[in-house]
Coordinates of C-alpha atoms and ligand atoms in Angstrom, one line a residue:
M271 CA -54.0 152.7 33.8
A272 CA -50.3 151.8 33.2
P273 CA -49.6 151.7 29.5
T274 CA -47.4 149.2 27.8
D275 CA -43.9 150.3 27.4
D276 CA -41.4 149.6 24.6
T277 CA -38.5 148.4 26.7
T278 CA -39.6 144.9 27.6
P279 CA -39.3 142.1 26.8
A280 CA -36.2 141.7 24.7
A281 CA -36.7 140.4 21.2
A282 CA -35.5 136.9 20.4
S283 CA -32.0 136.6 19.0
A284 CA -31.7 135.6 15.4
P285 CA -30.8 132.0 14.4
V286 CA -27.6 131.4 12.5
D287 CA -28.2 131.8 8.8
F288 CA -25.9 131.5 5.8
I289 CA -24.8 135.2 6.1
R290 CA -23.9 134.8 9.8
T291 CA -22.1 131.6 8.9
I292 CA -19.9 133.5 6.3
I293 CA -19.3 136.3 8.7
D294 CA -18.3 133.9 11.5
E295 CA -15.9 132.2 9.2
D296 CA -14.4 135.5 8.0
L297 CA -14.0 136.6 11.6
R298 CA -12.3 133.3 12.6
A299 CA -10.0 133.5 9.6
G300 CA -9.0 137.1 10.6
K301 CA -10.2 138.5 7.3
N302 CA -10.5 142.3 7.2
H303 CA -8.1 142.4 10.2
G304 CA -10.8 140.7 12.2
R305 CA -13.2 143.6 11.8
L306 CA -17.0 143.4 11.1
A307 CA -18.6 146.4 9.7
T308 CA -22.1 146.5 8.0
R309 CA -24.4 149.3 6.9
F310 CA -28.0 149.9 6.2
P311 CA -28.2 152.0 3.1
P312 CA -31.8 153.3 2.4
E313 CA -32.5 155.6 -0.4
P314 CA -34.4 158.5 1.2
N315 CA -37.2 158.4 -1.4
G316 CA -39.9 157.1 0.8
Y317 CA -40.7 155.7 4.2
L318 CA -39.2 152.4 5.4
H319 CA -41.4 149.3 5.2
I320 CA -41.4 145.9 6.8
G321 CA -39.1 144.6 4.1
H322 CA -36.5 147.2 5.2
A323 CA -37.0 145.9 8.8
K324 CA -35.7 142.6 7.6
S325 CA -32.6 144.3 6.3
I326 CA -32.2 146.5 9.3
C327 CA -32.5 143.5 11.7
L328 CA -29.9 141.7 9.7
N329 CA -27.4 144.5 9.3
F330 CA -27.7 146.0 12.8
G331 CA -28.4 142.6 14.4
V332 CA -25.3 140.8 13.1
A333 CA -23.1 143.7 14.1
E334 CA -24.6 143.9 17.6
E335 CA -24.3 140.2 18.2
R336 CA -20.8 139.8 16.9
G337 CA -19.2 143.0 18.2
G338 CA -19.1 144.8 14.9
T339 CA -20.3 148.2 13.8
C340 CA -23.3 149.2 11.6
N341 CA -23.7 152.5 9.9
L342 CA -26.8 154.2 8.7
R343 CA -26.1 155.5 5.2
F344 CA -28.5 157.5 3.1
D345 CA -28.0 156.4 -0.5
D346 CA -28.8 159.8 -1.9
T347 CA -27.3 159.6 -5.3
N348 CA -30.6 160.2 -7.2
P349 CA -31.4 163.9 -6.5
T350 CA -34.8 164.0 -8.0
K351 CA -36.8 161.7 -5.7
E352 CA -35.2 162.4 -2.4
D353 CA -36.4 164.5 0.5
V354 CA -35.4 165.4 4.1
E355 CA -38.9 164.3 5.3
Y356 CA -37.8 160.8 4.3
V357 CA -34.4 161.2 6.0
E358 CA -36.0 162.1 9.3
S359 CA -38.6 159.3 9.1
I360 CA -35.9 156.7 8.4
K361 CA -33.8 157.8 11.4
A362 CA -36.9 157.7 13.6
D363 CA -37.9 154.3 12.4
V364 CA -34.5 152.7 12.8
A365 CA -34.2 154.1 16.3
W366 CA -37.7 153.0 17.2
L367 CA -36.9 149.5 16.1
G368 CA -34.3 149.6 18.8
F369 CA -31.1 150.0 16.8
R370 CA -28.3 152.5 17.2
W371 CA -26.0 153.3 14.3
D372 CA -22.3 153.7 15.0
A373 CA -22.1 156.5 12.4
M374 CA -24.5 158.2 10.0
F375 CA -23.4 159.1 6.5
Y376 CA -24.8 160.3 3.2
A377 CA -23.5 158.9 -0.1
S378 CA -23.5 162.6 -1.1
D379 CA -20.8 163.2 1.6
Y380 CA -18.5 161.2 -0.8
F381 CA -19.4 163.0 -4.0
E382 CA -16.0 164.7 -4.2
Q383 CA -14.1 161.5 -3.5
I384 CA -16.2 159.5 -5.8
Y385 CA -15.6 162.0 -8.5
Q386 CA -11.8 161.8 -7.9
F387 CA -12.0 158.0 -8.2
A388 CA -13.6 158.5 -11.6
E389 CA -10.7 160.7 -12.7
Q390 CA -8.4 157.8 -11.6
L391 CA -10.3 155.4 -13.7
I392 CA -10.1 157.6 -16.7
R393 CA -6.3 158.0 -16.3
K394 CA -6.0 154.3 -16.0
G395 CA -7.9 153.8 -19.2
K396 CA -10.8 152.2 -17.3
A397 CA -13.4 154.8 -18.1
Y398 CA -14.2 157.1 -21.0
V399 CA -16.6 159.9 -21.9
D400 CA -19.1 158.7 -24.4
E401 CA -21.3 160.9 -26.6
L402 CA -23.7 158.3 -28.0
T403 CA -27.3 159.2 -27.3
A404 CA -29.3 157.2 -24.8
D405 CA -31.0 155.4 -27.6
E406 CA -27.7 154.6 -29.3
I407 CA -26.2 153.3 -26.1
R408 CA -29.2 151.0 -25.8
A409 CA -28.8 149.8 -29.3
Y410 CA -25.1 149.2 -28.9
R411 CA -25.6 147.3 -25.7
G412 CA -26.8 144.1 -27.3
T413 CA -29.1 141.6 -25.7
L414 CA -29.0 138.6 -23.5
T415 CA -28.2 136.4 -26.5
E416 CA -26.1 138.9 -28.6
P417 CA -22.9 140.7 -27.5
G418 CA -22.8 144.5 -27.5
R419 CA -20.7 146.7 -29.8
N420 CA -18.0 149.1 -28.8
S421 CA -18.9 152.8 -28.8
P422 CA -16.9 154.7 -31.4
W423 CA -15.7 156.9 -28.4
R424 CA -14.5 154.0 -26.4
D425 CA -10.8 154.5 -27.4
R426 CA -10.9 158.2 -27.0
P427 CA -7.5 159.2 -25.4
A428 CA -7.6 159.5 -21.6
E429 CA -6.6 163.1 -21.7
E430 CA -9.6 164.0 -23.9
S431 CA -12.0 162.1 -21.6
L432 CA -10.5 163.8 -18.6
D433 CA -11.0 167.2 -20.2
L434 CA -14.6 166.4 -21.2
F435 CA -15.4 164.9 -17.8
R436 CA -14.1 168.0 -16.0
R437 CA -16.2 170.2 -18.3
M438 CA -19.2 168.0 -17.6
R439 CA -18.7 168.8 -14.0
A440 CA -18.2 172.5 -14.7
G441 CA -21.6 172.6 -16.3
E442 CA -20.5 173.2 -19.9
F443 CA -22.9 170.7 -21.5
E444 CA -26.6 170.1 -21.4
D445 CA -28.1 167.1 -19.7
G446 CA -27.5 163.9 -21.6
K447 CA -24.9 165.3 -24.0
Y448 CA -22.1 163.2 -22.5
I449 CA -21.9 160.3 -20.2
L450 CA -18.9 158.7 -18.3
R451 CA -18.8 154.9 -18.9
A452 CA -16.6 152.2 -17.4
R453 CA -14.5 150.5 -20.0
I454 CA -15.0 146.9 -19.2
D455 CA -16.3 144.4 -21.8
M456 CA -19.0 144.9 -24.4
G457 CA -19.0 141.2 -25.0
S458 CA -19.6 140.2 -21.4
P459 CA -22.5 137.8 -21.0
N460 CA -23.5 140.0 -18.0
L461 CA -25.1 143.1 -19.3
N462 CA -24.1 145.1 -16.3
M463 CA -20.5 144.7 -17.4
R464 CA -21.0 146.1 -20.9
D465 CA -19.4 149.5 -20.2
P466 CA -22.0 150.6 -17.6
A467 CA -22.6 154.3 -17.0
L468 CA -20.7 155.8 -14.1
Y469 CA -21.8 159.5 -14.3
R470 CA -24.5 161.3 -16.1
I471 CA -25.2 165.0 -16.4
R472 CA -28.3 166.0 -14.5
R473 CA -29.2 169.5 -13.6
A474 CA -31.2 168.7 -10.5
H475 CA -31.3 170.3 -7.1
H476 CA -30.0 167.9 -4.4
H477 CA -31.6 167.9 -1.0
R478 CA -28.1 168.2 0.6
T479 CA -25.6 169.4 -1.9
G480 CA -28.0 171.9 -3.5
D481 CA -26.8 173.0 -6.9
T482 CA -23.1 172.2 -6.3
W483 CA -23.2 169.3 -8.7
C484 CA -24.7 168.9 -12.2
I485 CA -23.3 165.4 -12.7
Y486 CA -24.3 162.5 -10.4
P487 CA -22.8 159.1 -10.0
M488 CA -24.8 156.0 -10.8
Y489 CA -25.8 153.8 -7.9
D490 CA -23.8 150.8 -9.0
Y491 CA -20.6 152.9 -9.0
A492 CA -21.3 155.0 -5.9
H493 CA -22.4 152.1 -3.7
P494 CA -19.2 150.0 -3.6
L495 CA -17.1 153.1 -3.2
S496 CA -19.2 154.4 -0.3
D497 CA -18.9 150.9 1.3
A498 CA -15.1 151.0 0.8
L499 CA -14.8 154.6 2.1
E500 CA -16.6 153.5 5.3
R501 CA -14.5 150.4 5.5
I502 CA -17.6 148.2 5.4
T503 CA -16.6 144.5 5.4
H504 CA -19.9 142.8 4.5
S505 CA -22.2 144.7 2.2
L506 CA -25.5 142.9 2.6
C507 CA -28.2 143.5 -0.1
T508 CA -31.1 141.9 -1.8
L509 CA -31.0 139.3 -4.6
E510 CA -31.7 141.7 -7.4
F511 CA -28.1 142.9 -7.0
E512 CA -26.6 139.5 -7.6
D513 CA -25.9 140.2 -11.3
H514 CA -24.4 143.5 -10.2
R515 CA -21.8 141.9 -8.0
P516 CA -19.1 141.6 -10.7
L517 CA -19.4 145.4 -11.2
Y518 CA -19.3 146.0 -7.5
D519 CA -16.1 143.9 -7.4
W520 CA -14.7 145.7 -10.5
C521 CA -15.1 149.1 -8.8
V522 CA -13.5 147.9 -5.6
D523 CA -10.7 146.0 -7.3
N524 CA -9.7 148.9 -9.5
L525 CA -9.8 151.6 -6.9
I526 CA -9.4 150.3 -3.4
E527 CA -6.2 149.2 -1.7
G528 CA -6.3 146.9 1.3
D529 CA -9.4 145.4 2.8
K530 CA -12.2 145.2 0.3
P531 CA -15.9 145.0 1.1
Q532 CA -17.7 141.9 0.0
Q533 CA -21.3 142.0 -1.3
I534 CA -23.6 139.2 -0.2
E535 CA -27.2 138.9 -1.4
F536 CA -30.2 137.6 0.4
A537 CA -33.9 137.1 -0.5
R538 CA -36.1 140.1 0.1
L539 CA -39.1 139.9 2.3
N540 CA -42.4 139.5 0.4
L541 CA -45.7 139.4 2.3
N542 CA -49.0 138.3 0.9
Y543 CA -51.9 140.8 0.7
T544 CA -49.3 143.5 0.7
V545 CA -47.4 145.7 -1.8
M546 CA -43.9 146.6 -0.7
S547 CA -42.3 148.8 -3.3
K548 CA -41.8 152.4 -2.2
R549 CA -43.0 153.6 -5.6
K550 CA -46.3 151.8 -5.1
L551 CA -46.6 152.9 -1.5
L552 CA -46.0 156.5 -2.7
Q553 CA -48.8 156.1 -5.2
L554 CA -51.2 154.9 -2.4
V555 CA -50.3 158.1 -0.5
Q556 CA -50.4 160.5 -3.4
Q557 CA -53.7 159.3 -4.8
G558 CA -55.3 159.4 -1.4
H559 CA -56.1 155.7 -1.1
V560 CA -54.6 155.9 2.4
A561 CA -54.3 158.8 4.8
G562 CA -50.5 159.0 4.6
W563 CA -47.3 157.0 4.9
D564 CA -48.2 156.2 8.5
D565 CA -51.7 155.1 7.8
P566 CA -52.2 152.0 10.0
R567 CA -53.0 149.9 6.9
M568 CA -49.6 150.6 5.4
P569 CA -46.8 148.0 5.7
T570 CA -44.5 150.9 6.6
I571 CA -42.7 150.9 9.9
S572 CA -44.5 154.1 10.8
G573 CA -47.9 152.6 9.8
L574 CA -47.2 149.5 11.8
R575 CA -46.2 151.6 14.8
R576 CA -49.4 153.6 14.6
R577 CA -51.3 150.5 14.2
G578 CA -50.0 149.3 17.6
Y579 CA -47.1 147.0 16.6
T580 CA -44.2 146.9 19.1
P581 CA -40.6 147.0 18.0
E582 CA -40.1 143.6 19.6
S583 CA -42.9 142.0 17.6
I584 CA -41.3 143.2 14.4
R585 CA -37.9 142.0 15.5
N586 CA -39.2 138.7 16.5
F587 CA -41.0 138.4 13.2
C588 CA -37.8 139.1 11.4
A589 CA -35.8 136.6 13.5
R590 CA -38.5 134.0 12.8
I591 CA -38.6 134.3 9.0
G592 CA -34.9 134.1 8.9
V593 CA -32.5 135.0 6.1
A594 CA -32.1 132.8 3.1
K595 CA -31.1 132.9 -0.6
K596 CA -34.4 131.8 -2.0
E597 CA -37.3 134.1 -2.7
N598 CA -40.6 133.2 -1.0
V599 CA -43.8 134.8 0.2
I600 CA -44.5 135.1 3.9
D601 CA -48.1 134.9 5.1
V602 CA -49.1 138.2 6.7
A603 CA -50.8 136.1 9.4
Q604 CA -47.4 135.4 10.7
L605 CA -46.7 139.1 11.2
E606 CA -50.1 139.3 13.0
H607 CA -49.2 136.3 15.1
S608 CA -46.0 138.0 16.4
I609 CA -47.8 141.1 17.7
R610 CA -50.6 139.0 19.3
E611 CA -48.0 136.9 21.0
D612 CA -46.2 140.0 22.3
L613 CA -49.3 141.9 23.4
N614 CA -50.9 138.9 25.0
K615 CA -48.0 139.0 27.5
R616 CA -48.0 142.6 28.2
A617 CA -51.1 144.5 27.1
P618 CA -53.4 145.4 30.0
R619 CA -56.9 144.2 29.6
V620 CA -59.7 146.7 29.6
M621 CA -63.4 146.6 28.7
A622 CA -64.9 148.5 25.8
V623 CA -68.1 148.1 23.9
L624 CA -68.0 148.7 20.1
S625 CA -71.7 148.5 19.3
P626 CA -73.4 149.5 22.5
L627 CA -76.8 148.1 23.7
K628 CA -78.2 149.6 26.9
V629 CA -78.9 147.3 29.8
V630 CA -81.0 148.5 32.7
I631 CA -80.8 146.4 35.9
T632 CA -84.2 146.9 37.3
N633 CA -83.5 145.5 40.8
Y634 CA -80.3 147.5 41.2
P635 CA -80.8 150.6 43.3
E636 CA -81.0 153.9 41.4
G637 CA -78.0 156.2 42.0
R638 CA -75.8 153.4 43.5
V639 CA -72.3 152.9 42.1
E640 CA -69.9 150.3 43.3
E641 CA -66.5 149.4 42.1
V642 CA -65.6 145.9 41.1
D643 CA -62.1 144.5 41.0
V644 CA -61.0 143.4 37.5
I645 CA -57.9 141.5 36.6
N646 CA -55.5 143.6 34.5
N647 CA -53.7 140.7 32.8
P648 CA -54.3 137.0 33.4
E649 CA -50.9 136.4 31.8
D650 CA -49.0 138.6 34.2
A651 CA -49.9 138.3 37.9
S652 CA -47.8 141.3 38.7
A653 CA -50.2 143.5 36.7
G654 CA -52.7 143.3 39.5
T655 CA -56.3 144.5 39.4
R656 CA -58.2 147.7 38.9
K657 CA -61.5 149.1 40.1
V658 CA -64.2 149.4 37.4
P659 CA -67.5 151.2 38.2
F660 CA -70.7 149.2 38.1
S661 CA -74.1 150.8 38.1
R662 CA -77.8 150.3 37.2
E663 CA -77.3 151.2 33.6
L664 CA -74.7 149.5 31.5
Y665 CA -73.7 148.9 27.9
I666 CA -73.1 145.5 26.5
E667 CA -72.1 144.5 23.0
R668 CA -75.2 144.4 20.7
D669 CA -73.9 141.1 19.2
D670 CA -74.0 139.5 22.7
F671 CA -77.8 139.5 22.7
R672 CA -80.2 137.6 20.4
E673 CA -83.9 137.8 20.8
D674 CA -84.3 134.4 19.0
P675 CA -81.0 132.7 19.8
P676 CA -79.9 130.0 17.4
K677 CA -78.9 126.6 18.8
K678 CA -75.2 127.4 19.5
F679 CA -75.7 130.9 20.8
F680 CA -75.0 130.9 24.5
R681 CA -74.9 134.5 25.3
L682 CA -77.8 136.8 26.4
A683 CA -81.4 136.1 25.3
P684 CA -84.8 136.6 26.9
G685 CA -85.1 134.7 30.1
R686 CA -81.4 133.7 30.1
E687 CA -78.8 134.2 32.7
V688 CA -75.2 135.2 31.9
R689 CA -72.2 136.6 33.8
L690 CA -71.0 140.2 33.5
R691 CA -67.2 139.9 33.8
C692 CA -66.0 140.2 37.4
A693 CA -69.4 141.6 38.4
Y694 CA -72.7 139.8 38.6
F695 CA -75.0 137.3 37.0
I696 CA -77.8 139.0 35.2
T697 CA -81.0 137.6 33.6
C698 CA -82.8 139.3 30.8
T699 CA -86.4 139.9 31.7
E700 CA -87.7 142.4 29.0
V701 CA -86.7 143.6 25.5
V702 CA -87.5 147.2 24.7
K703 CA -87.9 148.2 21.0
N704 CA -88.4 151.4 19.1
A705 CA -91.1 152.1 16.5
D706 CA -89.1 150.3 13.8
G707 CA -88.9 147.2 15.9
E708 CA -85.2 147.5 16.7
V709 CA -84.0 146.4 20.1
I710 CA -82.9 149.6 21.9
E711 CA -82.7 148.4 25.5
L712 CA -82.7 145.3 27.6
R713 CA -84.2 145.1 31.1
C714 CA -82.5 142.6 33.3
T715 CA -82.3 141.6 37.0
Y716 CA -79.1 140.8 38.8
D717 CA -78.4 138.4 41.6
P718 CA -76.6 140.3 44.4
A719 CA -75.2 137.0 45.7
T720 CA -73.0 136.6 42.6
R721 CA -70.8 139.6 43.2
G722 CA -67.3 139.0 41.7
G723 CA -68.8 136.6 39.1
D724 CA -69.6 133.3 41.0
A725 CA -72.8 131.9 42.4
P726 CA -72.6 130.6 45.9
D727 CA -75.0 127.9 45.0
G728 CA -72.7 126.7 42.4
R729 CA -75.0 127.3 39.4
K730 CA -73.2 127.9 36.1
V731 CA -73.8 130.2 33.2
K732 CA -72.6 129.6 29.7
A733 CA -71.3 133.0 28.8
T734 CA -69.3 135.9 30.3
L735 CA -69.9 139.3 28.7
H736 CA -67.8 142.5 28.8
W737 CA -69.7 145.6 29.8
V738 CA -69.2 149.3 30.8
S739 CA -71.2 151.4 33.1
A740 CA -73.3 153.8 31.0
S741 CA -72.9 157.0 33.0
H742 CA -69.1 156.4 33.5
A743 CA -68.3 155.3 30.0
L744 CA -66.0 157.3 27.8
D745 CA -67.3 158.0 24.3
V746 CA -64.5 157.0 22.0
Q747 CA -63.8 156.5 18.3
V748 CA -62.5 153.1 17.2
R749 CA -61.0 152.3 13.8
L750 CA -61.1 148.7 12.7
Y751 CA -58.8 147.6 9.9
D752 CA -58.9 144.9 7.4
R753 CA -56.3 144.0 4.8
L754 CA -55.6 146.9 2.4
F755 CA -55.8 144.4 -0.6
N756 CA -58.4 141.7 -1.1
V757 CA -56.2 139.3 -3.0
P758 CA -53.0 137.5 -1.8
D759 CA -50.9 138.9 -4.7
P760 CA -52.0 142.5 -5.4
D761 CA -49.4 142.7 -8.2
D762 CA -50.9 139.9 -10.1
V763 CA -53.2 141.8 -12.5
P764 CA -54.5 141.3 -16.0
E765 CA -53.3 143.5 -18.8
G766 CA -54.5 147.1 -18.4
R767 CA -55.2 146.8 -14.6
T768 CA -53.0 147.7 -11.7
F769 CA -52.6 146.8 -8.1
I770 CA -54.9 149.7 -7.2
D771 CA -57.8 147.6 -8.6
H772 CA -57.2 145.1 -5.8
L773 CA -57.7 147.6 -3.0
N774 CA -60.2 146.4 -0.4
P775 CA -62.9 149.0 -0.2
E776 CA -63.7 147.9 3.3
S777 CA -60.2 148.1 4.8
L778 CA -61.3 150.8 7.3
Q779 CA -64.4 150.9 9.4
V780 CA -64.8 153.8 11.8
I781 CA -67.0 153.4 14.9
T782 CA -67.7 156.8 16.3
H783 CA -69.5 156.1 19.5
A784 CA -67.9 153.1 21.1
K785 CA -68.0 153.1 24.9
A786 CA -64.9 152.4 27.0
E787 CA -64.3 152.0 30.7
P788 CA -63.2 155.2 32.5
S789 CA -59.7 154.0 33.4
L790 CA -58.8 154.7 29.7
A791 CA -59.2 158.5 30.2
S792 CA -55.5 159.0 30.8
A793 CA -54.4 156.9 27.8
K794 CA -51.9 158.5 25.5
P795 CA -51.0 157.9 21.8
L796 CA -49.2 154.6 21.3
D797 CA -50.5 153.1 24.5
R798 CA -51.7 149.6 23.9
F799 CA -54.5 147.5 25.4
Q800 CA -56.5 144.4 25.0
F801 CA -60.2 145.2 24.8
E802 CA -61.5 142.0 26.3
R803 CA -62.9 139.7 23.7
L804 CA -62.4 142.2 20.8
G805 CA -58.7 142.4 20.2
Y806 CA -55.6 144.5 20.8
F807 CA -56.0 148.3 20.4
C808 CA -53.6 151.2 20.3
V809 CA -54.3 154.9 21.0
D810 CA -54.1 156.8 17.7
A811 CA -52.2 160.0 17.2
D812 CA -55.4 161.7 16.2
T813 CA -56.5 161.5 19.9
Q814 CA -57.5 164.9 21.4
P815 CA -58.1 165.6 25.1
G816 CA -61.4 164.0 25.9
A817 CA -61.7 162.5 22.5
L818 CA -59.8 159.2 22.4
V819 CA -59.2 157.4 19.1
F820 CA -58.2 153.7 19.1
N821 CA -56.8 151.6 16.3
R822 CA -57.5 147.9 16.3
T823 CA -54.0 146.4 15.9
V824 CA -55.3 142.9 15.5
S825 CA -58.2 140.8 16.5
L826 CA -57.8 138.0 19.1
R827 CA -58.3 135.2 16.7
D828 CA -54.9 133.8 15.6
T829 CA -55.1 132.1 12.2
W830 CA -51.3 131.6 12.1
A831 CA -51.2 129.7 15.4
K832 CA -53.8 127.4 13.9
I833 CA -51.7 126.9 10.7
E834 CA -48.6 126.2 12.7
A835 CA -50.4 123.7 15.0
K836 CA -51.5 121.9 11.9
Q837 CA -48.0 121.7 10.5
D838 CA -46.6 120.3 13.8
Ligands
LIG1077 P1 -38.2 149.3 -2.7 O1 -38.0 148.3 -3.8 O2 -39.3 148.9 -1.7 O3 -38.4 150.7 -3.3 P2 -35.5 149.6 -2.3 O4 -34.7 148.4 -2.4 O5 -35.4 150.5 -3.5 O6 -36.9 149.3 -1.9 P3 -33.7 151.0 -0.6 O7 -34.0 152.2 0.2 O8 -32.7 151.0 -1.7 O9 -35.1 150.5 -1.1 O10 -33.4 149.8 0.4 C1 -32.5 149.9 1.5 C2 -32.0 148.5 1.9 O11 -33.2 147.7 2.2 C3 -31.4 147.8 0.7 O12 -30.3 147.1 1.1 C4 -32.5 146.8 0.2 O13 -31.9 145.7 -0.4 C5 -33.2 146.5 1.5 N1 -34.6 146.1 1.2 C6 -35.5 146.8 0.5 N2 -36.6 146.1 0.4 C7 -36.4 144.9 1.1 C8 -37.3 143.8 1.3 N3 -38.5 143.7 0.8 N4 -36.7 142.8 2.0 C9 -35.5 142.9 2.5 N5 -34.7 143.9 2.3 C10 -35.1 145.0 1.6
LIG1078 MG1 -33.3 150.9 -4.1

């Protein structure tokens, strides 16, 4: 069976948002010598999530559309939480989403230059070495309503600060003894401008620079300089950095000649029923609430990939939600809608039975096997048909039979005739039960004249069931997923509780002996299919030869399409 591939169709292009408008104006005005350069700057302290995808699609997308460049930069200024495993996963995820970086850098590549910039600031009287303790610094900082107070070390001669700073670097002092601070304005209404820390002493092993450094630059200082060193023109980040922009500009204005990068903030992606902070995702992994960063219930890119999402579906989702300045919460049903829409077009249809009930066709010759032609994709005529074996013993879905059918139940019941998809009409003639009274088998007759699924006499049936031939069926494992959290806002918790309390205990259901049609025997991890009537499924990485494992990506029922239809 031909699997789906990741190369078609192209994702929709993004609409023009306020950032694209600014960039277009800058390009038209010839700002930055007409260059456009963006970057995606993840901190390698966790796996990327769907929120990062928004930022990736924006940064890489805008550069791609407008002939600019986009770098991948690891913001690895905090040595204690970072790891090469995360670096590798981030590269793989960006590439999988379909983006190519023009260059890849690490903020740690710039540690020496960033250090030299700090010496420049000291010489210009724009930075000083402070020796207040962390608690004192906090006390001196003031509050939103009260100005801060100058540190007694603020007017230390530049030469003295320079000497101390060099000795900080040389490792002469213990952690926390001294700190390098910008000399800006302790009376500023913006707390970020009250002599923010630039460098602290921290004896920590760094995943790339090892033990070369025992002082590390603060993010707010390293980030604008990294941008400037890469000649980034538009530094796009999320809204929580809005109040840091004056500091960003201060760093750039005091140290950079020529074109200066411009920070522009946009609203981060929030999804209901989802937590999106890396710290919380790490907690889910470390405490074993999920099987790993790529657990298909995780909102990580790797989790979504394993779940069966395509890169295009994620890119289309990002294009649809757009980029704006105002925080909002997106319905996770909208993400599910985007993968349904994509897979509806390209996932081959197959038949599989999750909860098998045996059907014996008593008037079908024993030992006979025939092959019926089944359509691969009604949405794509070029996908053609395949042969599916049909025989005397079949499985149907247990739910498709009721001994005492209620009024609106039109599927199989004693004495009733239904269609087996692309095969024959069958009529249930006998119900076989075990000692406990459970139905274990149905005996049916078939009408040979209905081959292909239509009766020559024009008689109709009210239901078409999917089925698999019992002796040909593959025994497969199927994992059904529900939302990881059972409330729309998992972070909304009473005092003393955490988001963990909102975990949905039924987010994973494992079906160990589902039955699938034999064409699936050659399916490989990440291949995607529609199981007729059941949803879209993706082959899981846990698959072994002869032991297929499928993840349900999403069911067929589209709640978002309904919501949208109502809004129209
Ligand atoms: P988290 O808060 O999930 O830990 P972060 O902001 O600390 O994420 P970074 O690695 O620093 O993660 O993020 C890299 C880039 O992705 C940043 O530019 C950040 O603004 C952006 N980003 C992170 N989360 C989101 C989100 N939910 N929506 C849009 N962009 C995001
Ligand atoms: Mg961050």
